[in-house]
Each structure stands twice: as C-alpha cells, then as structure tokens.
C-alpha cells in the first residue's frame, strides 16, 4: 500500500497534460493550423440581375445573379477570404448540356465579371460538369439505354473547361468522374494556348448521400438512376490511390477528395502519396448537418465547423472547399 502511494507522488514522469495547461502553450504546440487562405467558398450563380434566392437545404447560402455575387465576393475579399468555387446554374437544360458549353454562357460571364472586378486578388475555381445543365441531371451524355457515355462526355467536358479558361478561371475543376477527362482537358487547354490555366481534379469523388442539399440547390438530382456508375463506391479506399495516380499522370495540378468528413482516411492516404497539393471538399450535406444541429441547439456553429475543418486539415488536406468560409471570414473565426 505504502509503495503505491509513493508511486502516485513521484512516479508519474509522463504527464501529457503539461502541454495543455495554458492556451498559449496549447497554441505553441498545436500540430495543425487553419487560416482563411486555405478556404475556398462555394457559390451558386443564377442568370439575370438582382436575384437572390435562399436555399432551404443550405441555411446561410444563397443562389444569386452575378451582380450579387460580385458584392458577396467583395465582402469576402475585404474579410480576407480570397478563393471561390463557382457553380453556374443556367436556366436552359437539355440532353447535351449546351448551356455549359456556351462561350458566352453563365459560367464564363460570371468568371469574366469576377476577373474584371478583382483581377488577380481573387483565385477563381470553376466547377466543370454537365449535371446542372442537363435535363436528365447526369454528369455526362447518355446513350439510348440511359447509360453515361464516357468518351463522348469527355470531349464535351473539355469544351466546358475551355470556355471557362477563356473567361479567366485560374482552375478548371472537373467533378464528373469520367475516365480520362483530366488528360483531355489538359490537352484542350494547351492546344488553345491556355497553358497557364490549372486543373483541380475531383480525384476521389464518392457516390455520396451527402450531396443532397447541393442537388437541391442546383436542381441537379438525376432524373433516373444514380451516379454509382461513375462516382466512387464509398466502401473503397485503395481505389482512391489509383484515381490519384491517373489524375497526376494526366496533368492535375491539385487533386481533391470529396466528401471530406466521412473520408478522412482517404484524405490521409492521398496526402501521403500525392506529389501535388490535396484539397478536400467539405460538402453541402456536411455543412447542412452543422447548420441544423446549431439551429436545434445541439451544438454551436462556430465550434462544430472549426472542429470539422481542423480535422480535415489534420488528415492532411492542404486546402478546403466548402461553405463555412464567408461566415468564418465575416466573424473573424480564423486568422488570414
Ligand atoms: C457536380 C457537383 C456536385 C457537387 C459538386 N459538383 C454534385 C454531384 O456530384 O451530385 C457536390 C457539392 C456539394 O454537395 O457541396 N457534379
């Protein structure tokens, strides 16, 4: 008994709590940092002018026309948030996504307006996909049986990317998951002289239920079937490394894992293996969960969001695309 008491007094040489004693010490030894410079804010863009629409499924996020987008981005820039991911929602939808391929279409117009207003102060990422502008809601062209055709879709995706590059996007970001699209887009950009336009590839994009609010916002839910024939199976981990190797070989400048929160293992794998920076997409469903939890009084928005964002960084992501950025910047949650 006496021996035990002595151990309690003297024996505990290892006390990890010493490094948790004060806030200043904790900050000094924190293994992970997060700054506004690492966040990319997602925006939904509408045709027309003077339009702002709330999105029920995404509290705090709106769809807006280009004039409103310019004002929102100006505020973000003043607050230290410098990167946007654009999702254009053209009014016209058809089987071939013509609106997305239009050089004078909504995405190129939005990109050009942002570039004109903010020059190189703003980093513009543009989502390259067909689903917001197809009447069937799939991310590629369909054959007579309703199957998504890979190679024909890739050619159209390259056209979409080229229109965005011409308008001044810094990064074109294919989110369709067709095989070979990164290489095809790189070749199309280079052939047109856009050697400086970079590609952020949605590399490990899973067929996830967490995209629900986005599809609601974009009106892009598939009219029939689902996306499992092209997006990755959530049960797979190793396969992400195969996609990573292919995208890097095809010329991706940044690679991305999506969603983020349920795929931290995949982020860690990609961070360990990737020769290029790794982004993670903290998707609409993940964002909405935080908003709804906060609304129900189950947690505080800022604390929940920051814990999630730091977890994504801890897993190894260099940058994070998502929806918390504007709020974080406006309310000073994070350093610049
Ligand atoms: C388009 C696209 C989607 C998202 C980004 N680009 C939807 C989908 O694949 O169904 C989801 C983003 C989010 O949920 O925040 N293919």
Short mmCIF file of C-alpha atoms and ligand atoms in Angstrom, two decimals:
data_model
loop_
_atom_site.label_atom_id
_atom_site.label_comp_id
_atom_site.label_asym_id
_atom_site.label_seq_id
_atom_site.Cartn_x
_atom_site.Cartn_y
_atom_site.Cartn_z
CA UNK A 1 0.00 0.00 0.00
CA UNK A 2 2.76 2.40 1.02
CA UNK A 3 4.59 1.58 -2.22
CA UNK A 4 1.51 2.50 -4.28
CA UNK A 5 1.17 5.88 -2.55
CA UNK A 6 4.80 6.69 -3.32
CA UNK A 7 4.22 5.88 -6.99
CA UNK A 8 1.31 8.30 -7.11
CA UNK A 9 3.51 11.05 -5.66
CA UNK A 10 6.67 10.56 -7.65
CA UNK A 11 6.32 8.02 -10.36
CA UNK A 12 4.30 9.82 -13.00
CA UNK A 13 7.06 11.37 -15.04
CA UNK A 14 4.99 11.33 -18.21
CA UNK A 15 2.28 13.97 -17.94
CA UNK A 16 0.98 14.98 -21.39
CA UNK A 17 -1.31 17.46 -19.68
CA UNK A 18 1.65 19.80 -19.08
CA UNK A 19 1.38 20.79 -22.73
CA UNK A 20 -2.34 21.52 -22.34
CA UNK A 21 -2.02 23.73 -19.27
CA UNK A 22 -2.50 27.17 -20.84
CA UNK A 23 -3.98 28.42 -24.06
CA UNK A 24 -0.64 29.95 -25.08
CA UNK A 25 1.17 26.62 -24.59
CA UNK A 26 -1.54 24.76 -26.49
CA UNK A 27 -1.19 27.19 -29.39
CA UNK A 28 2.58 26.79 -29.35
CA UNK A 29 2.47 23.02 -29.74
CA UNK A 30 -0.65 22.69 -31.93
CA UNK A 31 0.16 20.29 -34.76
CA UNK A 32 -2.39 21.69 -37.20
CA UNK A 33 -3.18 25.20 -38.31
CA UNK A 34 -6.03 26.61 -40.31
CA UNK A 35 -6.17 30.01 -41.97
CA UNK A 36 -8.65 31.73 -44.25
CA UNK A 37 -6.09 31.49 -47.03
CA UNK A 38 -6.75 27.74 -47.13
CA UNK A 39 -10.51 28.04 -47.65
CA UNK A 40 -12.43 28.17 -50.94
CA UNK A 41 -16.03 29.39 -50.78
CA UNK A 42 -18.65 27.68 -52.94
CA UNK A 43 -21.11 29.96 -54.81
CA UNK A 44 -24.26 29.18 -56.79
CA UNK A 45 -24.76 31.59 -59.69
CA UNK A 46 -28.06 32.46 -61.39
CA UNK A 47 -28.86 34.13 -64.70
CA UNK A 48 -30.34 37.62 -64.76
CA UNK A 49 -29.81 40.52 -62.38
CA UNK A 50 -30.93 41.47 -58.90
CA UNK A 51 -31.83 37.91 -57.99
CA UNK A 52 -31.13 36.29 -54.64
CA UNK A 53 -32.81 33.05 -53.62
CA UNK A 54 -32.47 31.35 -50.26
CA UNK A 55 -31.72 27.63 -50.37
CA UNK A 56 -33.82 25.82 -47.78
CA UNK A 57 -31.47 22.84 -47.68
CA UNK A 58 -28.40 25.06 -47.15
CA UNK A 59 -29.12 27.62 -44.44
CA UNK A 60 -26.97 30.72 -44.88
CA UNK A 61 -26.12 30.01 -48.53
CA UNK A 62 -27.98 31.62 -51.44
CA UNK A 63 -28.25 31.39 -55.21
CA UNK A 64 -27.61 34.78 -56.75
CA UNK A 65 -27.11 36.56 -60.04
CA UNK A 66 -23.68 37.90 -61.00
CA UNK A 67 -24.27 41.40 -59.56
CA UNK A 68 -24.95 39.94 -56.11
CA UNK A 69 -22.06 37.54 -56.48
CA UNK A 70 -19.70 40.48 -57.07
CA UNK A 71 -20.89 42.18 -53.90
CA UNK A 72 -20.58 39.00 -51.83
CA UNK A 73 -17.08 38.29 -53.11
CA UNK A 74 -16.02 41.88 -52.47
CA UNK A 75 -17.07 41.50 -48.84
CA UNK A 76 -15.24 38.17 -48.55
CA UNK A 77 -12.09 39.71 -50.01
CA UNK A 78 -12.24 42.58 -47.53
CA UNK A 79 -12.53 39.98 -44.78
CA UNK A 80 -9.54 38.01 -46.05
CA UNK A 81 -11.23 35.15 -47.96
CA UNK A 82 -9.69 35.05 -51.42
CA UNK A 83 -10.90 32.00 -53.32
CA UNK A 84 -14.22 30.98 -54.87
CA UNK A 85 -15.59 27.79 -56.41
CA UNK A 86 -18.32 28.65 -58.90
CA UNK A 87 -21.34 26.56 -59.76
CA UNK A 88 -23.31 28.15 -62.58
CA UNK A 89 -26.98 27.21 -62.76
CA UNK A 90 -28.08 28.02 -66.31
CA UNK A 91 -31.80 28.39 -66.92
CA UNK A 92 -31.69 26.24 -70.05
CA UNK A 93 -31.23 22.49 -69.67
CA UNK A 94 -31.03 19.92 -72.46
CA UNK A 95 -29.58 16.47 -73.09
CA UNK A 96 -26.18 17.80 -74.25
CA UNK A 97 -25.60 20.49 -71.63
CA UNK A 98 -25.38 23.14 -74.37
CA UNK A 99 -25.66 25.98 -71.85
CA UNK A 100 -22.49 24.86 -70.06
CA UNK A 101 -20.53 24.73 -73.33
CA UNK A 102 -21.61 28.19 -74.46
CA UNK A 103 -18.62 30.55 -74.55
CA UNK A 104 -20.98 33.37 -73.62
CA UNK A 105 -22.86 31.25 -71.11
CA UNK A 106 -23.43 31.91 -67.44
CA UNK A 107 -20.20 30.44 -66.05
CA UNK A 108 -17.90 32.31 -68.46
CA UNK A 109 -19.83 35.54 -67.82
CA UNK A 110 -19.57 35.13 -64.05
CA UNK A 111 -15.85 34.31 -64.28
CA UNK A 112 -15.14 37.27 -66.56
CA UNK A 113 -17.06 39.65 -64.28
CA UNK A 114 -15.14 38.49 -61.21
CA UNK A 115 -11.82 38.70 -63.03
CA UNK A 116 -12.60 42.21 -64.24
CA UNK A 117 -13.67 43.39 -60.80
CA UNK A 118 -10.94 41.79 -58.68
CA UNK A 119 -8.03 40.94 -61.00
CA UNK A 120 -5.53 38.54 -59.55
CA UNK A 121 -6.57 39.28 -55.94
CA UNK A 122 -9.17 36.54 -56.34
CA UNK A 123 -8.50 32.86 -57.07
CA UNK A 124 -11.27 31.54 -59.30
CA UNK A 125 -12.08 27.84 -59.32
CA UNK A 126 -14.82 26.82 -61.76
CA UNK A 127 -16.70 23.53 -61.43
CA UNK A 128 -16.68 21.65 -64.74
CA UNK A 129 -19.65 19.32 -65.05
CA UNK A 130 -22.71 18.70 -67.13
CA UNK A 131 -25.27 17.87 -64.42
CA UNK A 132 -26.53 21.42 -63.65
CA UNK A 133 -27.27 21.92 -67.36
CA UNK A 134 -28.56 18.50 -68.46
CA UNK A 135 -32.28 17.83 -68.42
CA UNK A 136 -31.59 14.28 -67.19
CA UNK A 137 -29.31 15.50 -64.37
CA UNK A 138 -26.42 13.15 -65.14
CA UNK A 139 -22.81 14.30 -65.32
CA UNK A 140 -22.32 13.05 -68.88
CA UNK A 141 -24.05 12.27 -72.16
CA UNK A 142 -26.45 9.35 -72.20
CA UNK A 143 -26.70 6.59 -74.79
CA UNK A 144 -30.04 5.13 -75.94
CA UNK A 145 -30.14 2.84 -72.88
CA UNK A 146 -29.65 5.74 -70.48
CA UNK A 147 -26.04 4.76 -69.74
CA UNK A 148 -23.47 7.54 -69.34
CA UNK A 149 -21.06 7.52 -72.31
CA UNK A 150 -17.53 8.12 -71.17
CA UNK A 151 -15.50 9.27 -74.16
CA UNK A 152 -18.17 11.43 -75.78
CA UNK A 153 -18.76 13.12 -72.42
CA UNK A 154 -15.04 13.80 -72.01
CA UNK A 155 -14.97 15.75 -75.27
CA UNK A 156 -17.83 17.97 -74.09
CA UNK A 157 -16.26 18.45 -70.67
CA UNK A 158 -13.11 19.71 -72.39
CA UNK A 159 -15.26 22.27 -74.25
CA UNK A 160 -16.83 23.43 -70.98
CA UNK A 161 -13.40 23.76 -69.37
CA UNK A 162 -12.05 25.69 -72.35
CA UNK A 163 -14.91 28.20 -72.20
CA UNK A 164 -14.13 28.77 -68.51
CA UNK A 165 -10.40 29.08 -69.15
CA UNK A 166 -11.01 31.67 -71.89
CA UNK A 167 -13.14 33.67 -69.44
CA UNK A 168 -10.25 33.77 -66.97
CA UNK A 169 -10.64 30.90 -64.49
CA UNK A 170 -7.47 30.10 -62.55
CA UNK A 171 -8.54 26.50 -62.04
CA UNK A 172 -10.99 24.39 -64.01
CA UNK A 173 -12.34 21.62 -61.82
CA UNK A 174 -13.83 18.52 -63.43
CA UNK A 175 -16.32 16.96 -60.98
CA UNK A 176 -17.86 14.41 -63.35
CA UNK A 177 -15.59 11.38 -62.68
CA UNK A 178 -15.35 10.29 -66.33
CA UNK A 179 -12.16 8.34 -67.09
CA UNK A 180 -9.50 10.34 -68.90
CA UNK A 181 -11.09 13.76 -68.55
CA UNK A 182 -8.13 15.40 -66.85
CA UNK A 183 -5.82 14.48 -69.72
CA UNK A 184 -8.36 15.54 -72.33
CA UNK A 185 -8.94 18.89 -70.62
CA UNK A 186 -5.19 19.48 -70.29
CA UNK A 187 -4.71 18.76 -74.00
CA UNK A 188 -7.60 21.06 -75.00
CA UNK A 189 -6.31 23.90 -72.81
CA UNK A 190 -2.77 23.56 -74.11
CA UNK A 191 -3.88 23.36 -77.74
CA UNK A 192 -5.75 26.66 -77.27
CA UNK A 193 -2.76 28.33 -75.63
CA UNK A 194 -4.11 28.21 -72.07
CA UNK A 195 -1.01 26.56 -70.67
CA UNK A 196 -1.27 28.67 -67.51
CA UNK A 197 -4.77 27.55 -66.57
CA UNK A 198 -4.54 24.90 -63.86
CA UNK A 199 -6.69 21.85 -63.20
CA UNK A 200 -8.13 20.92 -59.82
CA UNK A 201 -9.33 17.35 -60.35
CA UNK A 202 -12.15 15.93 -58.27
CA UNK A 203 -9.94 12.84 -57.94
CA UNK A 204 -11.63 10.68 -55.32
CA UNK A 205 -15.24 11.73 -55.63
CA UNK A 206 -17.58 9.28 -53.98
CA UNK A 207 -21.19 8.45 -54.79
CA UNK A 208 -22.31 10.10 -51.57
CA UNK A 209 -25.63 10.81 -49.91
CA UNK A 210 -24.04 13.99 -48.53
CA UNK A 211 -24.58 15.87 -51.83
CA UNK A 212 -28.33 16.08 -51.22
CA UNK A 213 -28.53 19.80 -50.38
CA UNK A 214 -26.29 20.70 -53.34
CA UNK A 215 -28.52 18.85 -55.77
CA UNK A 216 -31.49 20.62 -54.25
CA UNK A 217 -29.69 23.95 -54.72
CA UNK A 218 -28.60 23.15 -58.28
CA UNK A 219 -31.68 21.22 -59.36
CA UNK A 220 -29.22 18.55 -60.48
CA UNK A 221 -30.54 15.33 -58.97
CA UNK A 222 -30.51 12.61 -61.66
CA UNK A 223 -33.97 12.19 -63.16
CA UNK A 224 -33.42 8.44 -63.26
CA UNK A 225 -30.86 6.09 -61.71
CA UNK A 226 -27.94 7.32 -59.64
CA UNK A 227 -24.27 8.26 -60.05
CA UNK A 228 -22.75 4.96 -58.90
CA UNK A 229 -21.68 4.05 -62.42
CA UNK A 230 -19.15 6.90 -62.41
CA UNK A 231 -18.61 8.20 -58.87
CA UNK A 232 -16.60 6.01 -56.47
CA UNK A 233 -18.03 3.37 -54.17
CA UNK A 234 -17.92 4.59 -50.53
CA UNK A 235 -16.66 1.16 -49.49
CA UNK A 236 -13.39 1.67 -51.35
CA UNK A 237 -10.17 3.16 -50.04
CA UNK A 238 -7.35 1.76 -52.17
CA UNK A 239 -9.13 2.77 -55.36
CA UNK A 240 -8.59 6.43 -54.46
CA UNK A 241 -4.86 5.92 -54.93
CA UNK A 242 -5.47 4.57 -58.41
CA UNK A 243 -7.53 7.65 -59.30
CA UNK A 244 -4.80 9.81 -57.74
CA UNK A 245 -2.07 8.23 -59.85
CA UNK A 246 -4.11 8.64 -63.03
CA UNK A 247 -5.07 12.26 -62.39
CA UNK A 248 -1.50 13.25 -61.58
CA UNK A 249 -0.22 11.44 -64.65
CA UNK A 250 -2.85 13.19 -66.78
CA UNK A 251 -1.73 16.58 -65.51
CA UNK A 252 -3.80 17.51 -62.46
CA UNK A 253 -2.26 20.45 -60.58
CA UNK A 254 -4.38 19.87 -57.49
CA UNK A 255 -6.28 16.76 -56.52
CA UNK A 256 -9.37 16.60 -54.34
CA UNK A 257 -11.14 14.14 -52.06
CA UNK A 258 -14.89 14.55 -51.74
CA UNK A 259 -16.77 14.42 -49.38
CA UNK A 260 -14.33 15.18 -46.57
CA UNK A 261 -15.70 14.29 -43.16
CA UNK A 262 -16.66 10.68 -43.86
CA UNK A 263 -13.46 10.20 -45.92
CA UNK A 264 -10.66 11.39 -43.64
CA UNK A 265 -8.82 8.11 -44.21
CA UNK A 266 -8.84 8.75 -47.96
CA UNK A 267 -7.57 12.30 -47.43
CA UNK A 268 -4.73 10.93 -45.29
CA UNK A 269 -3.82 8.33 -47.92
CA UNK A 270 -3.83 10.90 -50.72
CA UNK A 271 -1.87 13.42 -48.64
CA UNK A 272 0.81 10.79 -48.03
CA UNK A 273 1.04 9.70 -51.66
CA UNK A 274 0.36 12.86 -53.67
CA UNK A 275 3.13 14.87 -55.32
CA UNK A 276 0.68 17.79 -55.74
CA UNK A 277 -1.36 19.62 -53.08
CA UNK A 278 -4.50 17.87 -51.86
CA UNK A 279 -7.83 19.62 -51.47
CA UNK A 280 -10.85 18.28 -49.61
CA UNK A 281 -14.46 19.17 -50.26
CA UNK A 282 -16.47 19.70 -47.10
CA UNK A 283 -19.72 19.14 -48.98
CA UNK A 284 -23.22 20.53 -48.71
CA UNK A 285 -24.61 17.72 -46.55
CA UNK A 286 -21.74 18.08 -44.10
CA UNK A 287 -22.30 21.83 -43.92
CA UNK A 288 -26.07 21.42 -43.55
CA UNK A 289 -25.64 18.98 -40.65
CA UNK A 290 -23.77 21.66 -38.73
CA UNK A 291 -26.37 24.30 -39.51
CA UNK A 292 -29.27 22.08 -38.47
CA UNK A 293 -27.52 20.91 -35.32
CA UNK A 294 -26.86 24.53 -34.36
CA UNK A 295 -30.42 25.52 -35.13
CA UNK A 296 -31.70 22.71 -32.91
CA UNK A 297 -29.41 23.80 -30.08
CA UNK A 298 -27.34 20.61 -30.26
CA UNK A 299 -24.07 22.45 -30.71
CA UNK A 300 -22.58 25.80 -31.59
CA UNK A 301 -21.99 26.51 -35.29
CA UNK A 302 -18.55 28.00 -34.93
CA UNK A 303 -17.23 25.26 -32.63
CA UNK A 304 -18.68 22.46 -34.76
CA UNK A 305 -17.42 23.96 -38.01
CA UNK A 306 -13.92 24.68 -36.73
CA UNK A 307 -13.56 21.19 -35.27
CA UNK A 308 -14.55 19.66 -38.59
CA UNK A 309 -12.32 21.97 -40.64
CA UNK A 310 -9.34 21.29 -38.38
CA UNK A 311 -9.99 17.55 -38.63
CA UNK A 312 -9.82 17.80 -42.41
CA UNK A 313 -6.54 19.68 -42.15
CA UNK A 314 -5.23 17.17 -39.58
CA UNK A 315 -6.00 14.36 -42.01
CA UNK A 316 -3.68 16.11 -44.45
CA UNK A 317 -5.72 18.40 -46.70
CA UNK A 318 -3.84 21.49 -47.85
CA UNK A 319 -6.97 23.42 -48.77
CA UNK A 320 -10.69 23.03 -48.12
CA UNK A 321 -13.56 23.80 -50.46
CA UNK A 322 -16.90 24.33 -48.77
CA UNK A 323 -19.45 26.72 -47.38
CA UNK A 324 -18.27 27.87 -43.94
CA UNK A 325 -15.70 30.32 -45.34
CA UNK A 326 -17.72 33.51 -45.72
CA UNK A 327 -19.08 33.22 -42.21
CA UNK A 328 -15.65 32.38 -40.80
CA UNK A 329 -14.20 35.44 -42.53
CA UNK A 330 -17.04 37.80 -41.55
CA UNK A 331 -16.95 36.76 -37.91
CA UNK A 332 -13.19 36.53 -37.56
CA UNK A 333 -13.10 32.82 -36.67
CA UNK A 334 -9.72 32.32 -38.28
CA UNK A 335 -6.50 34.21 -38.99
CA UNK A 336 -5.86 35.30 -42.56
C1 LIG B 1 -21.42 18.28 -59.87
C2 LIG B 1 -21.10 18.51 -58.43
C3 LIG B 1 -21.75 18.03 -57.29
C4 LIG B 1 -21.11 18.61 -56.21
C5 LIG B 1 -20.07 19.38 -56.70
N1 LIG B 1 -20.06 19.30 -58.08
C6 LIG B 1 -22.97 17.20 -57.15
C7 LIG B 1 -22.97 15.79 -57.52
O1 LIG B 1 -21.96 15.21 -57.95
O2 LIG B 1 -24.07 15.23 -57.43
C8 LIG B 1 -21.50 18.42 -54.76
C9 LIG B 1 -21.07 19.51 -53.86
C10 LIG B 1 -21.74 19.53 -52.53
O3 LIG B 1 -22.52 18.64 -52.15
O4 LIG B 1 -21.49 20.51 -51.81
N2 LIG B 1 -21.18 17.00 -60.35
#
